[in-house]
Amino acid sequence: MAEQEHEEHTKGGVYSVKGKEYTRDDRYITTRITKDGEDGFKVEPNRYRLVAARACPWANRTLIVRRLLGLEDVISVGMPGPTHDADSWTFDLDEDGLDPVLQIPRLKDAYLKRDPEYPLGITVPAIVDEQDGAVVTNDFAQITLDFSSEWSEYHREGAPDLYPEHLREEMDKVMRYIYTEINNGVYRCGFAGSQEAYDSAYDRLFTALDTISERLENRRYLMGDNITEADVRLFTTLVRFDAVYHGHFKTNRSKLSEMPVLWAYARDLFQTPGFGDTVDFDQIKKHYYIVHKDINPSQIVPNGPDNSLWLTEHGREALGGSPFGNGTAPGPVKPGEEVRPEGRADA
């Protein structure tokens, strides 16, 4: 099972309690989709729909892993818009405001289809059973690991092994550290309820970033010569760092672009097929700056930074290795799933 890491579970997203450290709810629908169907949901092509907003770092992971493994033709995807109200993510980017497959205006409808009294937050990513329109799982940490293991029969030819058996023990420790200290660390800063809580969170975050930077000085990827899920999990925080976290969450000791090793590493991944082509900077900024009204009451979305810098030379090839090992890069993005022009780094 995945290490226990978790997304916010409030009706309107994350929140803080004044004077206290931000903590993240850990209650999830942990039903799994497996080869043997032990939980009642068997791996089956064209049965399940991944609902994943591009704005959300946890959902962004699932989009990257789905693409790297070539699961686009067996697991469909629905993408809510970047903003939501206190009640639910909505499909406001789709025609008539309805998901074209599920035919619902709000993700909440799929949660209520599973449990009419569903008491927790309406989070992405979520996997919905297209047969009855009910959510199967929103346990994002397990979803991507199951994409690697349980869906292996449907991986594309040349797909990378993102969760290698011989590395799992070490990987689980690395991913746990990345989650607690970095993925969740930026939120701990942004939603700190007191100066003391913020100061502690700030120090903890940058200690971790420095530690990971040292790890990456002489190795191209977190686990060695090839990409793994650990890199996916770190990337989705790094790609949001300068656009959102540095200012909005007050993680401002350094910009990512001022941390040479991490900046080069992040650009290397961004320029790898399957990573940057899932990132929509416009949606990322709109989500954080508009939804988090307690942090940004004006809801003004900043114009910067210059996202074209993500396409500049990184020089990480000198460390050797190759992203896909003995495999190959994924092909072009599936038609209809392309990032909108205004959200791309080359816009």
mmCIF file of C-alpha atoms in Angstrom:
data_model
loop_
_atom_site.group_PDB
_atom_site.id
_atom_site.type_symbol
_atom_site.label_atom_id
_atom_site.label_comp_id
_atom_site.label_asym_id
_atom_site.label_seq_id
_atom_site.Cartn_x
_atom_site.Cartn_y
_atom_site.Cartn_z
ATOM 1 C CA MET A 1 0.000 0.000 0.000
ATOM 2 C CA ALA A 2 1.042 3.589 -0.503
ATOM 3 C CA GLU A 3 2.641 5.535 2.291
ATOM 4 C CA GLN A 4 0.011 7.558 4.105
ATOM 5 C CA GLU A 5 -0.027 10.995 2.533
ATOM 6 C CA HIS A 6 -3.154 12.959 2.050
ATOM 7 C CA GLU A 7 -4.930 15.873 0.376
ATOM 8 C CA GLU A 8 -7.084 18.460 2.097
ATOM 9 C CA HIS A 9 -10.526 17.294 3.172
ATOM 10 C CA THR A 10 -12.525 20.427 3.870
ATOM 11 C CA LYS A 11 -15.475 21.463 1.779
ATOM 12 C CA GLY A 12 -13.571 24.430 0.450
ATOM 13 C CA GLY A 13 -10.041 23.071 0.500
ATOM 14 C CA VAL A 14 -7.231 23.656 2.933
ATOM 15 C CA TYR A 15 -7.575 25.839 5.986
ATOM 16 C CA SER A 16 -5.679 26.838 9.090
ATOM 17 C CA VAL A 17 -6.636 27.310 12.710
ATOM 18 C CA LYS A 18 -5.280 30.530 14.154
ATOM 19 C CA GLY A 19 -2.360 29.886 16.451
ATOM 20 C CA LYS A 20 -1.902 26.314 15.298
ATOM 21 C CA GLU A 21 0.153 24.414 12.766
ATOM 22 C CA TYR A 22 -1.672 23.436 9.604
ATOM 23 C CA THR A 23 -2.550 19.752 9.487
ATOM 24 C CA ARG A 24 -4.010 17.758 6.613
ATOM 25 C CA ASP A 25 -6.994 15.464 6.973
ATOM 26 C CA ASP A 26 -6.220 11.850 6.139
ATOM 27 C CA ARG A 27 -9.639 10.327 5.511
ATOM 28 C CA TYR A 28 -9.943 8.821 2.046
ATOM 29 C CA ILE A 29 -12.014 6.371 0.079
ATOM 30 C CA THR A 30 -9.389 3.649 -0.002
ATOM 31 C CA THR A 31 -11.198 1.228 -2.309
ATOM 32 C CA ARG A 32 -8.737 -0.091 -4.892
ATOM 33 C CA ILE A 33 -9.112 -1.140 -8.530
ATOM 34 C CA THR A 34 -7.057 -4.315 -8.845
ATOM 35 C CA LYS A 35 -6.354 -7.220 -11.151
ATOM 36 C CA ASP A 36 -8.227 -9.611 -8.875
ATOM 37 C CA GLY A 37 -11.040 -7.183 -8.048
ATOM 38 C CA GLU A 38 -10.665 -7.907 -4.345
ATOM 39 C CA ASP A 39 -12.434 -4.653 -3.370
ATOM 40 C CA GLY A 40 -15.195 -5.215 -5.897
ATOM 41 C CA PHE A 41 -13.586 -3.208 -8.691
ATOM 42 C CA LYS A 42 -11.556 -5.116 -11.247
ATOM 43 C CA VAL A 43 -9.105 -3.602 -13.722
ATOM 44 C CA GLU A 44 -11.081 -3.227 -16.923
ATOM 45 C CA PRO A 45 -10.344 -0.968 -19.898
ATOM 46 C CA ASN A 46 -12.842 1.785 -20.740
ATOM 47 C CA ARG A 47 -14.753 1.384 -17.492
ATOM 48 C CA TYR A 48 -13.211 4.061 -15.272
ATOM 49 C CA ARG A 49 -12.852 7.823 -15.575
ATOM 50 C CA LEU A 50 -10.070 9.730 -13.847
ATOM 51 C CA VAL A 51 -11.247 13.167 -12.715
ATOM 52 C CA ALA A 52 -8.168 15.326 -12.309
ATOM 53 C CA ALA A 53 -7.929 19.128 -12.291
ATOM 54 C CA ARG A 54 -4.704 20.389 -13.856
ATOM 55 C CA ALA A 55 -4.424 23.024 -11.136
ATOM 56 C CA CYS A 56 -4.050 20.513 -8.300
ATOM 57 C CA PRO A 57 -0.576 19.056 -7.612
ATOM 58 C CA TRP A 58 -2.000 15.759 -6.344
ATOM 59 C CA ALA A 59 -4.167 15.373 -9.446
ATOM 60 C CA ASN A 60 -1.282 16.463 -11.682
ATOM 61 C CA ARG A 61 0.597 13.362 -10.498
ATOM 62 C CA THR A 62 -2.102 11.077 -11.858
ATOM 63 C CA LEU A 63 -2.103 12.861 -15.215
ATOM 64 C CA ILE A 64 1.667 12.443 -15.516
ATOM 65 C CA VAL A 65 1.724 8.762 -14.526
ATOM 66 C CA ARG A 66 -1.257 7.942 -16.761
ATOM 67 C CA ARG A 67 0.548 9.533 -19.691
ATOM 68 C CA LEU A 68 3.986 8.022 -18.982
ATOM 69 C CA LEU A 69 2.478 4.535 -18.792
ATOM 70 C CA GLY A 70 0.280 5.010 -21.856
ATOM 71 C CA LEU A 71 -3.043 4.450 -20.117
ATOM 72 C CA GLU A 72 -4.857 7.222 -21.995
ATOM 73 C CA ASP A 73 -6.807 4.788 -24.172
ATOM 74 C CA VAL A 74 -8.018 2.597 -21.295
ATOM 75 C CA ILE A 75 -8.745 5.172 -18.563
ATOM 76 C CA SER A 76 -10.612 8.260 -19.737
ATOM 77 C CA VAL A 77 -10.069 11.632 -18.117
ATOM 78 C CA GLY A 78 -12.335 14.459 -17.036
ATOM 79 C CA MET A 79 -10.856 17.822 -16.102
ATOM 80 C CA PRO A 80 -12.657 20.298 -13.862
ATOM 81 C CA GLY A 81 -11.766 23.958 -14.178
ATOM 82 C CA PRO A 82 -9.166 25.609 -11.949
ATOM 83 C CA THR A 83 -11.550 27.205 -9.470
ATOM 84 C CA HIS A 84 -14.268 25.782 -7.285
ATOM 85 C CA ASP A 85 -16.677 26.960 -4.638
ATOM 86 C CA ALA A 86 -16.931 25.745 -1.060
ATOM 87 C CA ASP A 87 -19.016 22.802 -2.227
ATOM 88 C CA SER A 88 -17.367 21.092 -5.182
ATOM 89 C CA TRP A 89 -15.054 21.093 -8.163
ATOM 90 C CA THR A 90 -17.110 21.880 -11.266
ATOM 91 C CA PHE A 91 -16.818 21.026 -14.962
ATOM 92 C CA ASP A 92 -17.025 24.631 -16.075
ATOM 93 C CA LEU A 93 -14.543 24.154 -18.942
ATOM 94 C CA ASP A 94 -16.804 21.626 -20.666
ATOM 95 C CA GLU A 95 -19.685 22.423 -22.988
ATOM 96 C CA ASP A 96 -22.831 23.312 -21.028
ATOM 97 C CA GLY A 97 -20.800 22.892 -17.822
ATOM 98 C CA LEU A 98 -21.224 19.094 -17.881
ATOM 99 C CA ASP A 99 -18.596 16.389 -17.924
ATOM 100 C CA PRO A 100 -19.139 14.870 -21.390
ATOM 101 C CA VAL A 101 -19.015 11.269 -20.115
ATOM 102 C CA LEU A 102 -20.461 11.441 -16.612
ATOM 103 C CA GLN A 103 -22.984 14.138 -17.569
ATOM 104 C CA ILE A 104 -22.690 15.874 -14.206
ATOM 105 C CA PRO A 105 -21.925 19.542 -13.474
ATOM 106 C CA ARG A 106 -20.150 18.931 -10.152
ATOM 107 C CA LEU A 107 -17.745 16.258 -8.973
ATOM 108 C CA LYS A 108 -19.775 16.166 -5.769
ATOM 109 C CA ASP A 109 -22.539 14.393 -7.689
ATOM 110 C CA ALA A 110 -20.268 11.375 -8.210
ATOM 111 C CA TYR A 111 -19.383 11.294 -4.519
ATOM 112 C CA LEU A 112 -23.062 11.426 -3.538
ATOM 113 C CA LYS A 113 -23.776 8.659 -6.039
ATOM 114 C CA ARG A 114 -21.527 6.436 -3.940
ATOM 115 C CA ASP A 115 -22.812 7.703 -0.587
ATOM 116 C CA PRO A 116 -25.778 10.111 -0.379
ATOM 117 C CA GLU A 117 -24.517 11.119 3.063
ATOM 118 C CA TYR A 118 -20.852 11.481 2.057
ATOM 119 C CA PRO A 119 -19.417 13.589 4.894
ATOM 120 C CA LEU A 120 -15.931 14.505 3.697
ATOM 121 C CA GLY A 121 -14.306 16.814 1.174
ATOM 122 C CA ILE A 122 -14.827 16.643 -2.572
ATOM 123 C CA THR A 123 -11.245 16.154 -3.705
ATOM 124 C CA VAL A 124 -9.344 15.484 -6.902
ATOM 125 C CA PRO A 125 -8.059 13.203 -8.195
ATOM 126 C CA ALA A 126 -10.946 10.783 -8.047
ATOM 127 C CA ILE A 127 -11.685 7.709 -10.126
ATOM 128 C CA VAL A 128 -15.331 7.243 -11.090
ATOM 129 C CA ASP A 129 -16.959 4.037 -12.336
ATOM 130 C CA GLU A 130 -18.588 4.994 -15.624
ATOM 131 C CA GLN A 131 -21.089 2.152 -15.219
ATOM 132 C CA ASP A 132 -22.926 3.812 -12.343
ATOM 133 C CA GLY A 133 -21.288 7.244 -12.067
ATOM 134 C CA ALA A 134 -20.062 6.689 -8.501
ATOM 135 C CA VAL A 135 -16.625 7.484 -7.123
ATOM 136 C CA VAL A 136 -14.497 4.379 -6.575
ATOM 137 C CA THR A 137 -11.498 6.003 -4.878
ATOM 138 C CA ASN A 138 -9.864 9.340 -4.168
ATOM 139 C CA ASP A 139 -6.783 7.887 -2.443
ATOM 140 C CA PHE A 140 -4.334 9.711 -4.695
ATOM 141 C CA ALA A 141 -1.165 8.191 -3.234
ATOM 142 C CA GLN A 142 -2.400 4.678 -4.035
ATOM 143 C CA ILE A 143 -3.972 5.534 -7.400
ATOM 144 C CA THR A 144 -0.658 6.156 -9.140
ATOM 145 C CA LEU A 145 1.040 3.122 -7.604
ATOM 146 C CA ASP A 146 -1.853 0.993 -8.829
ATOM 147 C CA PHE A 147 -1.496 2.497 -12.296
ATOM 148 C CA SER A 148 2.030 1.035 -12.258
ATOM 149 C CA SER A 149 1.233 -2.375 -10.777
ATOM 150 C CA GLU A 150 -2.420 -3.305 -11.256
ATOM 151 C CA TRP A 151 -2.776 -1.837 -14.762
ATOM 152 C CA SER A 152 0.492 -3.291 -16.128
ATOM 153 C CA GLU A 153 -1.307 -5.394 -18.760
ATOM 154 C CA TYR A 154 -2.389 -2.181 -20.447
ATOM 155 C CA HIS A 155 0.868 -0.222 -20.321
ATOM 156 C CA ARG A 156 2.176 1.039 -23.635
ATOM 157 C CA GLU A 157 5.162 -0.683 -25.195
ATOM 158 C CA GLY A 158 8.302 0.963 -23.807
ATOM 159 C CA ALA A 159 6.588 2.295 -20.674
ATOM 160 C CA PRO A 160 8.990 3.023 -17.806
ATOM 161 C CA ASP A 161 8.949 1.072 -14.559
ATOM 162 C CA LEU A 162 7.993 3.872 -12.188
ATOM 163 C CA TYR A 163 7.941 1.702 -9.061
ATOM 164 C CA PRO A 164 10.756 -0.859 -9.475
ATOM 165 C CA GLU A 165 10.518 -3.786 -7.096
ATOM 166 C CA HIS A 166 14.192 -3.618 -6.075
ATOM 167 C CA LEU A 167 13.939 0.078 -5.167
ATOM 168 C CA ARG A 168 10.633 0.115 -3.336
ATOM 169 C CA GLU A 169 11.926 0.055 0.216
ATOM 170 C CA GLU A 170 14.201 3.044 -0.381
ATOM 171 C CA MET A 171 11.660 4.759 -2.635
ATOM 172 C CA ASP A 172 8.944 4.583 -0.011
ATOM 173 C CA LYS A 173 11.224 6.367 2.461
ATOM 174 C CA VAL A 174 12.198 9.021 -0.094
ATOM 175 C CA MET A 175 8.600 9.609 -1.141
ATOM 176 C CA ARG A 176 7.455 9.813 2.455
ATOM 177 C CA TYR A 177 10.125 12.449 3.151
ATOM 178 C CA ILE A 178 9.179 14.414 0.029
ATOM 179 C CA TYR A 179 5.528 14.339 1.005
ATOM 180 C CA THR A 180 5.828 15.329 4.647
ATOM 181 C CA GLU A 181 8.584 17.908 4.204
ATOM 182 C CA ILE A 182 8.048 19.370 0.709
ATOM 183 C CA ASN A 183 4.679 18.478 -0.890
ATOM 184 C CA ASN A 184 2.863 19.194 2.356
ATOM 185 C CA GLY A 185 5.585 21.550 3.599
ATOM 186 C CA VAL A 186 4.549 24.370 1.279
ATOM 187 C CA TYR A 187 0.973 24.104 2.575
ATOM 188 C CA ARG A 188 2.253 24.079 6.138
ATOM 189 C CA CYS A 189 3.842 27.469 5.408
ATOM 190 C CA GLY A 190 0.907 28.919 3.493
ATOM 191 C CA PHE A 191 -1.739 27.975 6.020
ATOM 192 C CA ALA A 192 0.207 28.444 9.225
ATOM 193 C CA GLY A 193 -2.041 29.890 11.907
ATOM 194 C CA SER A 194 0.638 31.839 13.770
ATOM 195 C CA GLN A 195 4.058 33.385 13.252
ATOM 196 C CA GLU A 196 5.612 30.629 15.324
ATOM 197 C CA ALA A 197 3.971 27.916 13.235
ATOM 198 C CA TYR A 198 5.041 29.642 10.019
ATOM 199 C CA ASP A 199 8.649 30.094 11.162
ATOM 200 C CA SER A 200 8.894 26.420 12.032
ATOM 201 C CA ALA A 201 7.296 25.348 8.757
ATOM 202 C CA TYR A 202 9.546 27.654 6.729
ATOM 203 C CA ASP A 203 12.724 26.287 8.294
ATOM 204 C CA ARG A 204 11.530 22.727 7.891
ATOM 205 C CA LEU A 205 10.675 23.207 4.206
ATOM 206 C CA PHE A 206 13.965 24.765 3.174
ATOM 207 C CA THR A 207 15.965 22.246 5.178
ATOM 208 C CA ALA A 208 14.251 19.553 3.130
ATOM 209 C CA LEU A 209 14.789 21.347 -0.173
ATOM 210 C CA ASP A 210 18.478 21.688 0.632
ATOM 211 C CA THR A 211 18.657 18.000 1.554
ATOM 212 C CA ILE A 212 17.029 16.906 -1.701
ATOM 213 C CA SER A 213 19.249 19.303 -3.639
ATOM 214 C CA GLU A 214 22.312 17.586 -2.185
ATOM 215 C CA ARG A 215 20.905 14.204 -3.188
ATOM 216 C CA LEU A 216 20.491 15.400 -6.783
ATOM 217 C CA GLU A 217 23.896 17.014 -7.184
ATOM 218 C CA ASN A 218 25.509 13.875 -8.585
ATOM 219 C CA ARG A 219 22.549 11.809 -9.749
ATOM 220 C CA ARG A 220 20.171 12.793 -12.498
ATOM 221 C CA TYR A 221 17.026 11.493 -10.813
ATOM 222 C CA LEU A 222 16.028 10.807 -7.241
ATOM 223 C CA MET A 223 16.571 7.063 -7.476
ATOM 224 C CA GLY A 224 19.457 7.068 -9.948
ATOM 225 C CA ASP A 225 19.629 7.031 -13.742
ATOM 226 C CA ASN A 226 15.919 6.777 -14.601
ATOM 227 C CA ILE A 227 12.692 8.489 -13.625
ATOM 228 C CA THR A 228 10.466 6.888 -11.002
ATOM 229 C CA GLU A 229 7.296 7.878 -9.219
ATOM 230 C CA ALA A 230 9.466 9.677 -6.664
ATOM 231 C CA ASP A 231 10.415 12.210 -9.353
ATOM 232 C CA VAL A 232 6.767 12.668 -10.326
ATOM 233 C CA ARG A 233 5.862 13.439 -6.724
ATOM 234 C CA LEU A 234 8.598 16.019 -6.280
ATOM 235 C CA PHE A 235 8.046 17.617 -9.683
ATOM 236 C CA THR A 236 4.445 18.680 -9.107
ATOM 237 C CA THR A 237 5.504 20.812 -6.142
ATOM 238 C CA LEU A 238 8.598 22.234 -7.826
ATOM 239 C CA VAL A 239 6.708 23.262 -10.967
ATOM 240 C CA ARG A 240 4.319 25.327 -8.819
ATOM 241 C CA PHE A 241 7.002 26.855 -6.619
ATOM 242 C CA ASP A 242 7.808 30.156 -8.329
ATOM 243 C CA ALA A 243 4.346 30.592 -9.858
ATOM 244 C CA VAL A 244 2.480 30.167 -6.578
ATOM 245 C CA TYR A 245 4.243 28.990 -3.438
ATOM 246 C CA HIS A 246 7.071 31.546 -3.312
ATOM 247 C CA GLY A 247 4.665 34.472 -3.007
ATOM 248 C CA HIS A 248 1.244 33.080 -2.155
ATOM 249 C CA PHE A 249 2.491 30.655 0.504
ATOM 250 C CA LYS A 250 5.389 32.890 1.660
ATOM 251 C CA THR A 251 8.045 30.250 0.869
ATOM 252 C CA ASN A 252 10.358 33.077 -0.105
ATOM 253 C CA ARG A 253 13.858 32.291 1.120
ATOM 254 C CA SER A 254 14.676 31.438 -2.477
ATOM 255 C CA LYS A 255 12.829 31.012 -5.720
ATOM 256 C CA LEU A 256 13.229 27.651 -7.395
ATOM 257 C CA SER A 257 15.094 29.492 -10.145
ATOM 258 C CA GLU A 258 17.614 30.582 -7.485
ATOM 259 C CA MET A 259 18.327 26.996 -6.357
ATOM 260 C CA PRO A 260 20.652 25.788 -9.144
ATOM 261 C CA VAL A 261 20.441 22.020 -8.703
ATOM 262 C CA LEU A 262 16.692 21.835 -8.164
ATOM 263 C CA TRP A 263 15.996 24.334 -10.932
ATOM 264 C CA ALA A 264 18.055 22.343 -13.456
ATOM 265 C CA TYR A 265 16.486 19.072 -12.283
ATOM 266 C CA ALA A 266 12.957 20.482 -12.557
ATOM 267 C CA ARG A 267 13.605 21.824 -16.070
ATOM 268 C CA ASP A 268 15.018 18.457 -17.096
ATOM 269 C CA LEU A 269 11.772 16.803 -16.034
ATOM 270 C CA PHE A 270 9.591 19.562 -17.493
ATOM 271 C CA GLN A 271 11.197 19.034 -20.890
ATOM 272 C CA THR A 272 10.645 15.266 -20.687
ATOM 273 C CA PRO A 273 7.484 14.117 -22.513
ATOM 274 C CA GLY A 274 4.773 13.359 -19.979
ATOM 275 C CA PHE A 275 5.745 16.066 -17.505
ATOM 276 C CA GLY A 276 5.636 19.603 -18.907
ATOM 277 C CA ASP A 277 2.911 18.728 -21.392
ATOM 278 C CA THR A 278 0.510 18.137 -18.471
ATOM 279 C CA VAL A 279 1.227 21.487 -16.780
ATOM 280 C CA ASP A 280 -1.115 24.448 -17.209
ATOM 281 C CA PHE A 281 0.433 27.493 -15.522
ATOM 282 C CA ASP A 282 -2.634 29.631 -16.134
ATOM 283 C CA GLN A 283 -4.894 27.178 -14.302
ATOM 284 C CA ILE A 284 -2.384 26.708 -11.487
ATOM 285 C CA LYS A 285 -2.255 30.427 -10.716
ATOM 286 C CA LYS A 286 -5.997 30.932 -11.025
ATOM 287 C CA HIS A 287 -6.691 28.095 -8.619
ATOM 288 C CA TYR A 288 -4.486 29.244 -5.771
ATOM 289 C CA TYR A 289 -4.934 32.999 -6.076
ATOM 290 C CA ILE A 290 -8.709 32.911 -6.617
ATOM 291 C CA VAL A 291 -9.825 30.005 -4.414
ATOM 292 C CA HIS A 292 -7.698 30.867 -1.372
ATOM 293 C CA LYS A 293 -9.530 34.078 -0.517
ATOM 294 C CA ASP A 294 -8.389 33.917 3.106
ATOM 295 C CA ILE A 295 -4.786 34.326 1.896
ATOM 296 C CA ASN A 296 -5.498 36.526 -1.135
ATOM 297 C CA PRO A 297 -8.732 38.469 -0.439
ATOM 298 C CA SER A 298 -8.390 40.580 -3.595
ATOM 299 C CA GLN A 299 -8.249 37.437 -5.772
ATOM 300 C CA ILE A 300 -5.819 39.253 -8.069
ATOM 301 C CA VAL A 301 -3.824 36.756 -10.135
ATOM 302 C CA PRO A 302 -0.226 37.860 -10.774
ATOM 303 C CA ASN A 303 1.031 38.069 -14.332
ATOM 304 C CA GLY A 304 4.476 36.577 -13.697
ATOM 305 C CA PRO A 305 6.764 34.753 -13.635
ATOM 306 C CA ASP A 306 8.194 34.182 -17.123
ATOM 307 C CA ASN A 307 7.285 30.550 -17.755
ATOM 308 C CA SER A 308 9.356 30.341 -20.932
ATOM 309 C CA LEU A 309 12.409 29.879 -18.693
ATOM 310 C CA TRP A 310 11.225 26.296 -18.152
ATOM 311 C CA LEU A 311 12.323 25.604 -21.719
ATOM 312 C CA THR A 312 15.917 26.787 -21.297
ATOM 313 C CA GLU A 313 18.908 24.453 -21.320
ATOM 314 C CA HIS A 314 19.428 22.539 -18.073
ATOM 315 C CA GLY A 315 22.659 20.588 -18.624
ATOM 316 C CA ARG A 316 21.563 17.558 -16.584
ATOM 317 C CA GLU A 317 22.461 15.172 -19.405
ATOM 318 C CA ALA A 318 26.069 15.445 -18.220
ATOM 319 C CA LEU A 319 25.122 13.287 -15.220
ATOM 320 C CA GLY A 320 24.300 10.385 -17.547
ATOM 321 C CA GLY A 321 21.237 8.212 -17.304
ATOM 322 C CA SER A 322 18.122 8.494 -19.399
ATOM 323 C CA PRO A 323 14.563 9.216 -18.335
ATOM 324 C CA PHE A 324 12.980 6.026 -19.642
ATOM 325 C CA GLY A 325 15.843 3.566 -19.179
ATOM 326 C CA ASN A 326 15.468 0.855 -21.792
ATOM 327 C CA GLY A 327 12.025 2.134 -22.653
ATOM 328 C CA THR A 328 10.791 4.980 -24.816
ATOM 329 C CA ALA A 329 9.104 8.332 -24.416
ATOM 330 C CA PRO A 330 5.314 8.532 -24.679
ATOM 331 C CA GLY A 331 3.940 9.703 -27.992
ATOM 332 C CA PRO A 332 2.073 12.926 -28.690
ATOM 333 C CA VAL A 333 -0.565 14.089 -26.243
ATOM 334 C CA LYS A 334 -3.932 12.525 -26.984
ATOM 335 C CA PRO A 335 -6.138 14.886 -29.013
ATOM 336 C CA GLY A 336 -8.422 16.838 -26.749
ATOM 337 C CA GLU A 337 -6.065 16.542 -23.763
ATOM 338 C CA GLU A 338 -3.591 19.218 -24.820
ATOM 339 C CA VAL A 339 -2.816 22.079 -22.440
ATOM 340 C CA ARG A 340 -4.552 25.231 -23.623
ATOM 341 C CA PRO A 341 -2.209 27.759 -25.290
ATOM 342 C CA GLU A 342 -2.542 30.309 -22.478
ATOM 343 C CA GLY A 343 -1.318 27.755 -19.946
ATOM 344 C CA ARG A 344 1.784 26.537 -21.770
ATOM 345 C CA ALA A 345 5.342 27.603 -21.055
ATOM 346 C CA ASP A 346 5.796 28.683 -24.666
ATOM 347 C CA ALA A 347 2.718 30.915 -24.605
#
